[in-house]
Amino acid sequence: MKKIIALCWITLISLASFAQNPQAWKTLEKPLNFFLANDLGRNGYYDQKPIAELMGVMAENVDIECVVAAGDVHHFEGVRSVNDPLWMTNYELIYSHPELMLPWYPVLGNHEYRSNSQAVIDYTNVSARWRMPDRYYTKVLENDGVTIRLVMIDTAPLIDKYREDTEKYPDAVLQDIDKQLAWIDSVLASAKEDWILVVGHHPIYADTKKSVSERTDLQKRVDTLLRKHNNVSMYLCGHIHNFQHIRMKGSNIDYVVNSSGSLSRKVNPTEGTVFCSDQTGFSLITADKKELTLHMINKKGEVLHSVKKKK
């Protein structure tokens, strides 16, 4: 624990200039860059609005391609329709910086499943920047010859507790989990891009007080597929409202929990923990042909920790 705290402190001191000099963020840039954000929807309260503004300012200095939204854009009961006012107060009026008017690629979180989850997909037909073709889908990002394949998965139906609670999560049990798992298997089997990232809302490994079955269900159903193909660089998720970087024995995958973009929770090291922090924020992901890096950014614009993959 002392080692983790020390590493965090050293990183903060050495990179404090990023918050004081936004142009220093430019040094993080690579040919292909994008943001990862999740657990956002608080109607602008807590840290949501300042973090949204920070994302915009950083995008003035780092050339990002898109924002990947790993679920729970809408707390607490999801949205009722594409016309729900929460689309304005949780999203449109908050992420209003001109540099954030670019593609957003979302996945569903458990809170979206509390109401009309189909409306979250259908909002693609309303918004010019909301790009969600289905509950799970794949997207290839490319720039200057560098390619990243995003494998966007729908985790709530893959967890039994959501399927069994038909009153609170009515849409979860309606989903064909075998079909999704076969699709994940097929996409990973044929993926040939420089870097492959799998994005879901729920963590496979994490320190959390949430039910253990959330992780064990995904370990059984998803992690077995990720390890089978041996080409996944990182599994990215949210849900826990803190930053966690975990490496498990026997796996080459970096399991990353991205913190909440509005309200965070306490965290402790667990099995496989490389780094953890209870600060709010988002992540900047950068890539070239030889290196993929995920920078965990707090609400002051400081880099707390970087996850690196090299070839």
Short mmCIF file of C-alpha atoms in Angstrom, two decimals:
data_model
loop_
_atom_site.label_atom_id
_atom_site.label_comp_id
_atom_site.label_asym_id
_atom_site.label_seq_id
_atom_site.Cartn_x
_atom_site.Cartn_y
_atom_site.Cartn_z
CA MET A 1 0.00 0.00 0.00
CA LYS A 2 2.83 2.42 0.88
CA LYS A 3 4.47 1.68 -2.48
CA ILE A 4 1.27 2.51 -4.37
CA ILE A 5 0.80 5.79 -2.49
CA ALA A 6 4.44 6.73 -3.13
CA LEU A 7 4.16 6.02 -6.85
CA CYS A 8 1.05 8.16 -7.05
CA TRP A 9 2.74 11.03 -5.20
CA ILE A 10 5.85 10.94 -7.39
CA THR A 11 3.73 10.96 -10.54
CA LEU A 12 1.67 13.91 -9.32
CA ILE A 13 4.73 16.00 -8.51
CA SER A 14 6.52 15.24 -11.77
CA LEU A 15 3.48 15.94 -13.89
CA ALA A 16 1.88 18.81 -11.97
CA SER A 17 2.85 21.14 -14.80
CA PHE A 18 0.05 19.69 -16.93
CA ALA A 19 -2.55 21.42 -14.76
CA GLN A 20 -0.59 24.69 -14.71
CA ASN A 21 0.31 24.64 -18.40
CA PRO A 22 -2.38 23.00 -20.57
CA GLN A 23 -0.09 23.09 -23.60
CA ALA A 24 2.10 20.52 -21.82
CA TRP A 25 -0.67 17.98 -22.51
CA LYS A 26 0.49 18.12 -26.13
CA THR A 27 3.50 16.03 -25.13
CA LEU A 28 1.15 13.10 -24.41
CA GLU A 29 -0.25 13.12 -27.95
CA LYS A 30 0.38 10.28 -30.41
CA PRO A 31 -1.03 9.71 -33.90
CA LEU A 32 -4.26 8.22 -32.50
CA ASN A 33 -5.90 9.65 -29.34
CA PHE A 34 -9.29 9.50 -27.64
CA PHE A 35 -11.00 9.99 -24.28
CA LEU A 36 -12.62 7.37 -22.04
CA ALA A 37 -15.40 8.65 -19.74
CA ASN A 38 -18.22 7.02 -17.80
CA ASP A 39 -20.58 7.23 -14.82
CA LEU A 40 -21.35 10.79 -15.77
CA GLY A 41 -24.98 11.74 -15.38
CA ARG A 42 -25.41 13.99 -12.36
CA ASN A 43 -27.11 16.92 -14.09
CA GLY A 44 -23.82 18.81 -13.95
CA TYR A 45 -23.42 18.52 -10.18
CA TYR A 46 -20.45 17.30 -8.11
CA ASP A 47 -17.42 17.23 -10.44
CA GLN A 48 -19.33 16.59 -13.67
CA LYS A 49 -19.32 20.10 -15.10
CA PRO A 50 -15.69 20.97 -14.22
CA ILE A 51 -14.48 17.65 -15.64
CA ALA A 52 -16.50 18.19 -18.81
CA GLU A 53 -14.87 21.60 -19.22
CA LEU A 54 -11.44 20.09 -18.57
CA MET A 55 -12.04 17.49 -21.28
CA GLY A 56 -12.82 20.28 -23.70
CA VAL A 57 -9.71 22.27 -22.79
CA MET A 58 -7.52 19.19 -23.10
CA ALA A 59 -9.05 18.50 -26.52
CA GLU A 60 -7.90 21.99 -27.56
CA ASN A 61 -4.34 20.79 -27.01
CA VAL A 62 -4.52 17.07 -27.86
CA ASP A 63 -6.01 15.99 -31.18
CA ILE A 64 -8.61 13.41 -30.11
CA GLU A 65 -10.70 11.32 -32.48
CA CYS A 66 -13.68 10.55 -30.23
CA VAL A 67 -15.01 9.94 -26.73
CA VAL A 68 -15.71 6.37 -25.59
CA ALA A 69 -18.46 6.39 -22.95
CA ALA A 70 -18.33 3.21 -20.86
CA GLY A 71 -21.87 3.34 -19.49
CA ASP A 72 -24.04 5.12 -16.94
CA VAL A 73 -24.23 8.39 -18.78
CA HIS A 74 -27.62 8.67 -17.08
CA HIS A 75 -28.01 8.30 -13.32
CA PHE A 76 -30.20 7.13 -11.73
CA GLU A 77 -33.14 5.60 -13.59
CA GLY A 78 -31.92 5.81 -17.16
CA VAL A 79 -34.01 7.65 -19.75
CA ARG A 80 -37.62 7.11 -20.77
CA SER A 81 -37.25 8.12 -24.41
CA VAL A 82 -35.04 10.01 -26.87
CA ASN A 83 -36.91 13.15 -25.75
CA ASP A 84 -36.24 12.70 -22.03
CA PRO A 85 -34.96 16.02 -20.54
CA LEU A 86 -32.04 14.12 -19.04
CA TRP A 87 -30.42 14.07 -22.47
CA MET A 88 -30.01 17.82 -22.08
CA THR A 89 -29.12 18.08 -18.38
CA ASN A 90 -26.85 15.01 -18.24
CA TYR A 91 -25.21 15.26 -21.63
CA GLU A 92 -25.88 17.96 -24.25
CA LEU A 93 -25.63 21.01 -21.98
CA ILE A 94 -22.70 19.60 -19.99
CA TYR A 95 -20.40 18.33 -22.74
CA SER A 96 -20.93 21.48 -24.77
CA HIS A 97 -17.34 22.51 -25.44
CA PRO A 98 -16.77 22.88 -29.21
CA GLU A 99 -13.88 20.38 -29.10
CA LEU A 100 -16.25 17.70 -27.73
CA MET A 101 -18.54 17.95 -30.76
CA LEU A 102 -17.11 14.77 -32.23
CA PRO A 103 -18.20 11.11 -32.22
CA TRP A 104 -19.17 9.54 -28.88
CA TYR A 105 -19.19 5.73 -28.79
CA PRO A 106 -21.19 4.51 -25.77
CA VAL A 107 -22.13 1.22 -24.13
CA LEU A 108 -25.04 0.62 -21.80
CA GLY A 109 -24.55 0.67 -18.05
CA ASN A 110 -26.75 -0.81 -15.35
CA HIS A 111 -28.50 2.53 -14.82
CA GLU A 112 -29.53 2.73 -18.47
CA TYR A 113 -31.08 -0.72 -18.01
CA ARG A 114 -33.36 0.61 -15.28
CA SER A 115 -35.58 2.27 -17.87
CA ASN A 116 -35.83 2.30 -21.67
CA SER A 117 -32.45 0.96 -22.76
CA GLN A 118 -33.49 0.98 -26.42
CA ALA A 119 -33.91 4.76 -26.23
CA VAL A 120 -30.18 5.08 -25.54
CA ILE A 121 -29.48 3.30 -28.83
CA ASP A 122 -32.17 5.24 -30.69
CA TYR A 123 -30.65 8.55 -29.61
CA THR A 124 -28.17 7.88 -32.42
CA ASN A 125 -30.94 9.01 -34.78
CA VAL A 126 -31.33 12.29 -32.88
CA SER A 127 -27.78 13.38 -32.09
CA ALA A 128 -25.09 14.04 -34.67
CA ARG A 129 -22.35 12.88 -32.28
CA TRP A 130 -23.98 9.96 -30.41
CA ARG A 131 -22.89 6.83 -32.35
CA MET A 132 -24.43 3.66 -30.92
CA PRO A 133 -25.58 1.26 -33.66
CA ASP A 134 -26.55 -1.56 -31.28
CA ARG A 135 -26.22 -2.92 -27.75
CA TYR A 136 -22.85 -4.34 -28.68
CA TYR A 137 -20.77 -3.44 -31.71
CA THR A 138 -17.23 -2.94 -32.96
CA LYS A 139 -15.52 0.16 -34.28
CA VAL A 140 -12.08 0.61 -35.84
CA LEU A 141 -10.29 3.91 -35.22
CA GLU A 142 -7.51 4.78 -37.65
CA ASN A 143 -5.14 7.69 -38.11
CA ASP A 144 -1.72 7.95 -39.76
CA GLY A 145 -1.67 4.20 -40.31
CA VAL A 146 -2.32 3.37 -36.63
CA THR A 147 -5.40 1.22 -35.94
CA ILE A 148 -7.36 0.46 -32.77
CA ARG A 149 -10.32 -1.91 -32.71
CA LEU A 150 -12.91 -1.11 -30.05
CA VAL A 151 -15.02 -4.11 -29.09
CA MET A 152 -17.99 -2.54 -27.30
CA ILE A 153 -19.90 -5.08 -25.21
CA ASP A 154 -23.15 -5.07 -23.22
CA THR A 155 -22.26 -6.35 -19.76
CA ALA A 156 -25.47 -6.03 -17.71
CA PRO A 157 -27.26 -8.96 -19.45
CA LEU A 158 -24.12 -11.08 -18.97
CA ILE A 159 -24.55 -10.81 -15.18
CA ASP A 160 -27.19 -13.06 -13.65
CA LYS A 161 -28.30 -10.66 -10.92
CA TYR A 162 -29.55 -8.15 -13.50
CA ARG A 163 -31.34 -10.81 -15.54
CA GLU A 164 -33.08 -12.10 -12.41
CA ASP A 165 -34.27 -8.66 -11.24
CA THR A 166 -36.90 -8.21 -13.94
CA GLU A 167 -38.68 -5.44 -12.02
CA LYS A 168 -35.70 -3.09 -11.77
CA TYR A 169 -33.93 -4.14 -15.00
CA PRO A 170 -36.75 -5.26 -17.32
CA ASP A 171 -34.70 -5.26 -20.54
CA ALA A 172 -31.78 -7.34 -19.28
CA VAL A 173 -33.48 -10.74 -19.36
CA LEU A 174 -34.70 -10.09 -22.92
CA GLN A 175 -31.16 -10.17 -24.31
CA ASP A 176 -29.61 -13.30 -25.87
CA ILE A 177 -26.34 -13.69 -24.00
CA ASP A 178 -25.19 -16.70 -26.03
CA LYS A 179 -25.53 -14.65 -29.20
CA GLN A 180 -23.42 -11.83 -27.74
CA LEU A 181 -20.73 -14.18 -26.48
CA ALA A 182 -20.52 -15.88 -29.88
CA TRP A 183 -20.20 -12.45 -31.47
CA ILE A 184 -17.36 -11.44 -29.10
CA ASP A 185 -15.59 -14.72 -29.90
CA SER A 186 -15.97 -14.14 -33.64
CA VAL A 187 -14.80 -10.50 -33.56
CA LEU A 188 -11.70 -11.29 -31.50
CA ALA A 189 -10.88 -14.28 -33.71
CA SER A 190 -10.63 -12.09 -36.79
CA ALA A 191 -9.24 -8.86 -35.27
CA LYS A 192 -5.91 -7.85 -36.83
CA GLU A 193 -5.54 -4.20 -35.81
CA ASP A 194 -2.49 -2.79 -34.04
CA TRP A 195 -4.34 -2.64 -30.73
CA ILE A 196 -7.54 -4.30 -29.54
CA LEU A 197 -9.51 -2.83 -26.64
CA VAL A 198 -12.64 -4.40 -25.16
CA VAL A 199 -14.99 -1.90 -23.49
CA GLY A 200 -17.80 -2.81 -21.10
CA HIS A 201 -19.46 -1.10 -18.17
CA HIS A 202 -18.78 -3.66 -15.43
CA PRO A 203 -15.32 -4.72 -14.22
CA ILE A 204 -13.96 -8.23 -14.52
CA TYR A 205 -11.53 -7.65 -11.63
CA ALA A 206 -11.78 -4.79 -9.12
CA ASP A 207 -11.95 -3.76 -5.50
CA THR A 208 -15.61 -3.04 -4.80
CA LYS A 209 -18.38 -3.62 -2.27
CA LYS A 210 -20.73 -4.61 -5.07
CA SER A 211 -21.76 -8.27 -5.23
CA VAL A 212 -18.96 -10.69 -6.07
CA SER A 213 -21.17 -12.37 -8.67
CA GLU A 214 -20.82 -9.33 -10.93
CA ARG A 215 -17.15 -10.12 -11.38
CA THR A 216 -17.35 -13.91 -11.32
CA ASP A 217 -20.06 -13.95 -14.01
CA LEU A 218 -17.86 -11.83 -16.28
CA GLN A 219 -14.75 -13.84 -15.45
CA LYS A 220 -16.57 -16.98 -16.54
CA ARG A 221 -18.31 -15.57 -19.61
CA VAL A 222 -16.07 -12.77 -20.90
CA ASP A 223 -12.56 -13.15 -19.51
CA THR A 224 -12.30 -16.71 -20.81
CA LEU A 225 -12.86 -15.32 -24.33
CA LEU A 226 -10.40 -12.45 -23.87
CA ARG A 227 -7.65 -14.81 -22.73
CA LYS A 228 -8.48 -17.38 -25.40
CA HIS A 229 -7.51 -15.11 -28.29
CA ASN A 230 -4.44 -13.53 -26.69
CA ASN A 231 -4.76 -10.33 -28.71
CA VAL A 232 -6.61 -8.02 -26.29
CA SER A 233 -4.39 -5.27 -24.89
CA MET A 234 -6.80 -3.83 -22.31
CA TYR A 235 -10.26 -4.37 -20.89
CA LEU A 236 -11.77 -0.96 -20.08
CA CYS A 237 -14.78 -0.38 -17.84
CA GLY A 238 -16.37 1.89 -15.24
CA HIS A 239 -19.16 1.19 -12.70
CA ILE A 240 -16.99 1.35 -9.55
CA HIS A 241 -16.43 5.15 -9.58
CA ASN A 242 -12.67 5.09 -9.03
CA PHE A 243 -9.45 4.40 -10.91
CA GLN A 244 -8.01 0.89 -10.81
CA HIS A 245 -5.29 -0.79 -12.84
CA ILE A 246 -5.12 -4.55 -12.32
CA ARG A 247 -2.90 -7.25 -13.77
CA MET A 248 -3.79 -10.86 -13.04
CA LYS A 249 -1.37 -13.79 -12.99
CA GLY A 250 -1.66 -15.81 -16.17
CA SER A 251 -3.13 -12.96 -18.24
CA ASN A 252 -1.42 -10.47 -20.57
CA ILE A 253 -4.40 -8.11 -20.39
CA ASP A 254 -4.39 -4.85 -18.42
CA TYR A 255 -7.76 -4.56 -16.65
CA VAL A 256 -8.58 -0.86 -16.23
CA VAL A 257 -11.42 0.64 -14.21
CA ASN A 258 -11.99 4.24 -15.29
CA SER A 259 -13.19 6.60 -12.57
CA SER A 260 -16.48 8.46 -12.49
CA GLY A 261 -16.70 11.74 -14.35
CA SER A 262 -18.87 13.17 -11.57
CA LEU A 263 -18.79 11.45 -8.15
CA SER A 264 -16.18 8.97 -6.89
CA ARG A 265 -15.94 6.26 -4.22
CA LYS A 266 -13.18 5.01 -1.92
CA VAL A 267 -10.93 2.20 -3.12
CA ASN A 268 -8.33 -0.17 -1.67
CA PRO A 269 -5.72 -2.40 -3.31
CA THR A 270 -6.89 -5.91 -4.12
CA GLU A 271 -5.42 -8.95 -5.84
CA GLY A 272 -3.47 -7.81 -8.88
CA THR A 273 -3.62 -4.08 -8.09
CA VAL A 274 -0.93 -2.03 -9.82
CA PHE A 275 -2.51 1.33 -9.02
CA CYS A 276 -5.74 2.68 -7.57
CA SER A 277 -7.14 6.11 -6.71
CA ASP A 278 -10.47 7.43 -5.43
CA GLN A 279 -10.24 10.65 -7.46
CA THR A 280 -12.79 11.59 -10.11
CA GLY A 281 -11.74 12.10 -13.71
CA PHE A 282 -11.40 10.43 -17.09
CA SER A 283 -8.70 8.80 -19.21
CA LEU A 284 -6.76 9.82 -22.29
CA ILE A 285 -5.75 6.91 -24.52
CA THR A 286 -2.94 7.43 -27.03
CA ALA A 287 -1.38 5.06 -29.56
CA ASP A 288 1.24 4.67 -32.23
CA LYS A 289 2.47 1.48 -33.90
CA LYS A 290 4.78 0.58 -31.02
CA GLU A 291 3.05 1.81 -27.87
CA LEU A 292 -0.46 2.13 -26.44
CA THR A 293 -0.87 4.28 -23.31
CA LEU A 294 -3.82 5.03 -21.07
CA HIS A 295 -3.34 8.11 -18.89
CA MET A 296 -5.63 8.43 -15.84
CA ILE A 297 -6.49 12.13 -15.52
CA ASN A 298 -7.94 13.71 -12.37
CA LYS A 299 -10.19 16.77 -12.21
CA LYS A 300 -7.13 19.07 -11.97
CA GLY A 301 -5.77 17.74 -15.25
CA GLU A 302 -2.94 15.83 -13.55
CA VAL A 303 -1.82 12.43 -14.78
CA LEU A 304 -2.25 10.08 -11.82
CA HIS A 305 -1.02 6.92 -13.49
CA SER A 306 -0.22 5.63 -16.98
CA VAL A 307 -0.88 2.12 -18.27
CA LYS A 308 1.52 1.21 -21.09
CA LYS A 309 1.58 -1.61 -23.61
CA LYS A 310 4.55 -2.01 -25.95
CA LYS A 311 5.34 -4.17 -28.95
#
